[in-house]
Amino acid sequence: MAIYRCEIKTVSRSQGASSVAGAAYRAGLDLTNELTGERHDYTRKTGVLASGIVAPPGAPGWAQDAARLWNAAEAAETRKNSVVAREFLVSLPHELTEGQRIELARDLTAELVGRFSFAAMFAVHAPDKHADERNHHVHILATTRAMGAAGLGAKTRELDDRKS
């Protein structure tokens, strides 16, 4: 069984994006960006089959709360052109059952969290009604900073394009 495609994108303020808005959209949540006061209500979004947050062992309990996690990610970045999150878009095998795809998405997220020590949220999406019915996929939104017992810490530079 193969994963057919994986793309990594950045969520950057210079592109007018926010991790709070991105998390709300991908998981079908209602979140407010505490820095801007902007509310992002995607609770009527269809096609989100499952979502969840995975944080490293010892991470504070608030890391499991999407609003607190993504507002903390925004607050940790001070530059107007900061990259505030990374997104992994991964296609999932259509041969699997819905439950197996959700389990695979959770496992992939846990593997990334284990490797890079960031916190991440996954959202499994069904294929779009007007697209290929085999396009099962997961959006994994990850913080750009490692998560420790005290919260978000140092930047995870391993995934940056440039060496630092």
mmCIF file of C-alpha atoms in Angstrom:
data_model
loop_
_atom_site.group_PDB
_atom_site.id
_atom_site.type_symbol
_atom_site.label_atom_id
_atom_site.label_comp_id
_atom_site.label_asym_id
_atom_site.label_seq_id
_atom_site.Cartn_x
_atom_site.Cartn_y
_atom_site.Cartn_z
ATOM 1 C CA MET A 1 0.000 0.000 0.000
ATOM 2 C CA ALA A 2 1.472 3.314 -1.025
ATOM 3 C CA ILE A 3 0.928 6.924 -0.168
ATOM 4 C CA TYR A 4 0.471 8.463 -3.554
ATOM 5 C CA ARG A 5 1.404 12.078 -2.947
ATOM 6 C CA CYS A 6 2.736 14.346 -0.243
ATOM 7 C CA GLU A 7 3.176 18.108 -0.513
ATOM 8 C CA ILE A 8 4.674 20.394 2.123
ATOM 9 C CA LYS A 9 3.592 24.027 2.174
ATOM 10 C CA THR A 10 4.217 26.903 4.542
ATOM 11 C CA VAL A 11 1.584 29.065 6.188
ATOM 12 C CA SER A 12 3.165 32.504 6.062
ATOM 13 C CA ARG A 13 2.053 35.942 7.190
ATOM 14 C CA SER A 14 3.718 37.420 4.111
ATOM 15 C CA GLN A 15 1.070 35.553 2.090
ATOM 16 C CA GLY A 16 -1.697 36.889 4.335
ATOM 17 C CA ALA A 17 -2.247 33.511 5.990
ATOM 18 C CA SER A 18 -2.701 32.540 9.623
ATOM 19 C CA SER A 19 -2.452 29.193 11.367
ATOM 20 C CA VAL A 20 -5.701 29.919 13.245
ATOM 21 C CA ALA A 21 -7.613 30.422 9.993
ATOM 22 C CA GLY A 22 -5.917 27.408 8.431
ATOM 23 C CA ALA A 23 -6.759 25.136 11.347
ATOM 24 C CA ALA A 24 -10.375 26.310 11.403
ATOM 25 C CA TYR A 25 -10.799 25.692 7.682
ATOM 26 C CA ARG A 26 -9.072 22.318 7.543
ATOM 27 C CA ALA A 27 -10.860 20.856 10.592
ATOM 28 C CA GLY A 28 -14.224 22.604 10.179
ATOM 29 C CA LEU A 29 -13.922 24.559 13.435
ATOM 30 C CA ASP A 30 -14.949 27.964 14.758
ATOM 31 C CA LEU A 31 -11.754 29.708 15.935
ATOM 32 C CA THR A 32 -10.891 33.327 16.678
ATOM 33 C CA ASN A 33 -7.425 34.745 16.061
ATOM 34 C CA GLU A 34 -6.569 36.518 19.318
ATOM 35 C CA LEU A 35 -3.989 38.764 17.636
ATOM 36 C CA THR A 36 -6.373 40.184 15.055
ATOM 37 C CA GLY A 37 -9.786 39.485 16.611
ATOM 38 C CA GLU A 38 -10.836 37.852 13.338
ATOM 39 C CA ARG A 39 -13.278 34.953 13.668
ATOM 40 C CA HIS A 40 -13.021 31.957 11.329
ATOM 41 C CA ASP A 41 -16.200 29.866 11.423
ATOM 42 C CA TYR A 42 -16.072 26.791 9.210
ATOM 43 C CA THR A 43 -18.447 24.642 11.250
ATOM 44 C CA ARG A 44 -20.710 24.241 8.194
ATOM 45 C CA LYS A 45 -17.856 22.873 6.073
ATOM 46 C CA THR A 46 -18.615 19.405 4.775
ATOM 47 C CA GLY A 47 -16.210 16.590 3.993
ATOM 48 C CA VAL A 48 -14.169 16.613 7.219
ATOM 49 C CA LEU A 49 -14.311 13.003 8.384
ATOM 50 C CA ALA A 50 -12.073 13.271 11.449
ATOM 51 C CA SER A 51 -9.584 15.588 13.077
ATOM 52 C CA GLY A 52 -7.335 15.579 16.089
ATOM 53 C CA ILE A 53 -4.209 16.995 17.650
ATOM 54 C CA VAL A 54 -1.019 15.097 18.409
ATOM 55 C CA ALA A 55 1.595 16.627 20.706
ATOM 56 C CA PRO A 56 4.874 15.215 22.011
ATOM 57 C CA PRO A 57 4.936 13.448 25.380
ATOM 58 C CA GLY A 58 5.150 15.960 28.217
ATOM 59 C CA ALA A 59 3.489 18.760 26.234
ATOM 60 C CA PRO A 60 1.152 20.972 28.260
ATOM 61 C CA GLY A 61 -2.519 19.965 28.285
ATOM 62 C CA TRP A 62 -3.566 23.114 26.424
ATOM 63 C CA ALA A 63 -1.755 21.804 23.327
ATOM 64 C CA GLN A 64 -4.788 19.536 22.748
ATOM 65 C CA ASP A 65 -7.069 22.588 22.374
ATOM 66 C CA ALA A 66 -7.041 23.850 18.780
ATOM 67 C CA ALA A 67 -7.830 27.471 19.712
ATOM 68 C CA ARG A 68 -5.071 27.646 22.311
ATOM 69 C CA LEU A 69 -2.521 25.766 20.209
ATOM 70 C CA TRP A 70 -2.856 27.857 17.059
ATOM 71 C CA ASN A 71 -3.134 31.159 18.925
ATOM 72 C CA ALA A 72 0.071 30.215 20.770
ATOM 73 C CA ALA A 73 1.707 29.445 17.409
ATOM 74 C CA GLU A 74 0.685 32.893 16.145
ATOM 75 C CA ALA A 75 1.879 34.634 19.329
ATOM 76 C CA ALA A 76 5.260 32.879 19.208
ATOM 77 C CA GLU A 77 6.082 34.557 15.894
ATOM 78 C CA THR A 78 6.831 38.272 16.045
ATOM 79 C CA ARG A 79 7.870 39.153 12.500
ATOM 80 C CA LYS A 80 5.316 40.373 9.978
ATOM 81 C CA ASN A 81 6.604 37.855 7.422
ATOM 82 C CA SER A 82 6.903 34.869 9.794
ATOM 83 C CA VAL A 83 6.108 31.332 8.773
ATOM 84 C CA VAL A 84 3.574 30.375 11.449
ATOM 85 C CA ALA A 85 2.872 26.754 10.447
ATOM 86 C CA ARG A 86 3.668 24.036 7.942
ATOM 87 C CA GLU A 87 1.096 21.949 6.134
ATOM 88 C CA PHE A 88 1.616 18.411 4.916
ATOM 89 C CA LEU A 89 -1.020 17.415 2.371
ATOM 90 C CA VAL A 90 -0.986 13.634 2.002
ATOM 91 C CA SER A 91 -3.148 11.511 -0.261
ATOM 92 C CA LEU A 92 -4.536 8.391 1.398
ATOM 93 C CA PRO A 93 -5.129 5.044 -0.313
ATOM 94 C CA HIS A 94 -8.703 4.784 -1.550
ATOM 95 C CA GLU A 95 -8.547 1.001 -1.045
ATOM 96 C CA LEU A 96 -8.681 1.460 2.740
ATOM 97 C CA THR A 97 -11.847 1.809 4.778
ATOM 98 C CA GLU A 98 -12.673 5.181 6.308
ATOM 99 C CA GLY A 99 -11.550 3.922 9.723
ATOM 100 C CA GLN A 100 -8.252 2.663 8.316
ATOM 101 C CA ARG A 101 -7.605 6.000 6.601
ATOM 102 C CA ILE A 102 -8.272 7.868 9.873
ATOM 103 C CA GLU A 103 -5.928 5.524 11.734
ATOM 104 C CA LEU A 104 -3.256 5.998 9.057
ATOM 105 C CA ALA A 105 -3.628 9.795 9.261
ATOM 106 C CA ARG A 106 -3.252 9.714 13.051
ATOM 107 C CA ASP A 107 -0.202 7.425 12.739
ATOM 108 C CA LEU A 108 1.424 9.668 10.099
ATOM 109 C CA THR A 109 0.868 12.690 12.318
ATOM 110 C CA ALA A 110 2.308 10.884 15.334
ATOM 111 C CA GLU A 111 5.352 9.862 13.282
ATOM 112 C CA LEU A 112 6.001 13.481 12.264
ATOM 113 C CA VAL A 113 5.504 14.695 15.847
ATOM 114 C CA GLY A 114 7.913 12.034 17.098
ATOM 115 C CA ARG A 115 10.533 12.988 14.551
ATOM 116 C CA PHE A 116 10.356 16.793 14.788
ATOM 117 C CA SER A 117 8.883 17.375 18.304
ATOM 118 C CA PHE A 118 6.290 19.873 17.072
ATOM 119 C CA ALA A 119 2.566 19.753 17.768
ATOM 120 C CA ALA A 120 0.325 18.958 14.820
ATOM 121 C CA MET A 121 -3.326 18.740 13.916
ATOM 122 C CA PHE A 122 -4.671 16.341 11.311
ATOM 123 C CA ALA A 123 -7.916 16.620 9.370
ATOM 124 C CA VAL A 124 -9.028 13.745 7.164
ATOM 125 C CA HIS A 125 -11.074 14.902 4.173
ATOM 126 C CA ALA A 126 -13.412 12.974 1.924
ATOM 127 C CA PRO A 127 -13.083 13.465 -1.826
ATOM 128 C CA ASP A 128 -14.744 16.582 -3.196
ATOM 129 C CA LYS A 129 -18.141 15.892 -4.766
ATOM 130 C CA HIS A 130 -16.963 17.328 -8.084
ATOM 131 C CA ALA A 131 -13.537 15.658 -8.188
ATOM 132 C CA ASP A 132 -12.017 12.192 -8.357
ATOM 133 C CA GLU A 133 -13.849 9.970 -5.853
ATOM 134 C CA ARG A 134 -10.502 8.377 -4.932
ATOM 135 C CA ASN A 135 -9.062 11.670 -3.627
ATOM 136 C CA HIS A 136 -9.063 10.769 0.064
ATOM 137 C CA HIS A 137 -6.479 12.934 1.834
ATOM 138 C CA VAL A 138 -5.287 14.338 5.122
ATOM 139 C CA HIS A 139 -4.141 17.848 5.952
ATOM 140 C CA ILE A 140 -1.527 17.860 8.728
ATOM 141 C CA LEU A 141 -0.934 21.352 10.115
ATOM 142 C CA ALA A 142 2.217 21.563 12.247
ATOM 143 C CA THR A 143 3.715 24.262 14.417
ATOM 144 C CA THR A 144 7.065 25.643 13.283
ATOM 145 C CA ARG A 145 8.392 25.394 16.827
ATOM 146 C CA ALA A 146 9.187 22.384 18.978
ATOM 147 C CA MET A 147 6.714 21.673 21.769
ATOM 148 C CA GLY A 148 8.042 20.978 25.242
ATOM 149 C CA ALA A 149 6.683 20.952 28.766
ATOM 150 C CA ALA A 150 6.765 24.771 28.866
ATOM 151 C CA GLY A 151 4.998 25.134 25.507
ATOM 152 C CA LEU A 152 6.424 26.212 22.163
ATOM 153 C CA GLY A 153 10.201 26.566 22.068
ATOM 154 C CA ALA A 154 12.880 26.750 19.383
ATOM 155 C CA LYS A 155 12.139 26.780 15.654
ATOM 156 C CA THR A 156 12.284 23.411 13.882
ATOM 157 C CA ARG A 157 14.685 24.343 11.110
ATOM 158 C CA GLU A 158 15.075 20.816 9.667
ATOM 159 C CA LEU A 159 12.169 21.448 7.326
ATOM 160 C CA ASP A 160 13.273 24.876 6.131
ATOM 161 C CA ASP A 161 14.466 25.254 2.552
ATOM 162 C CA ARG A 162 17.547 27.142 3.622
ATOM 163 C CA LYS A 163 20.273 26.043 6.015
ATOM 164 C CA SER A 164 20.607 27.998 9.242
#
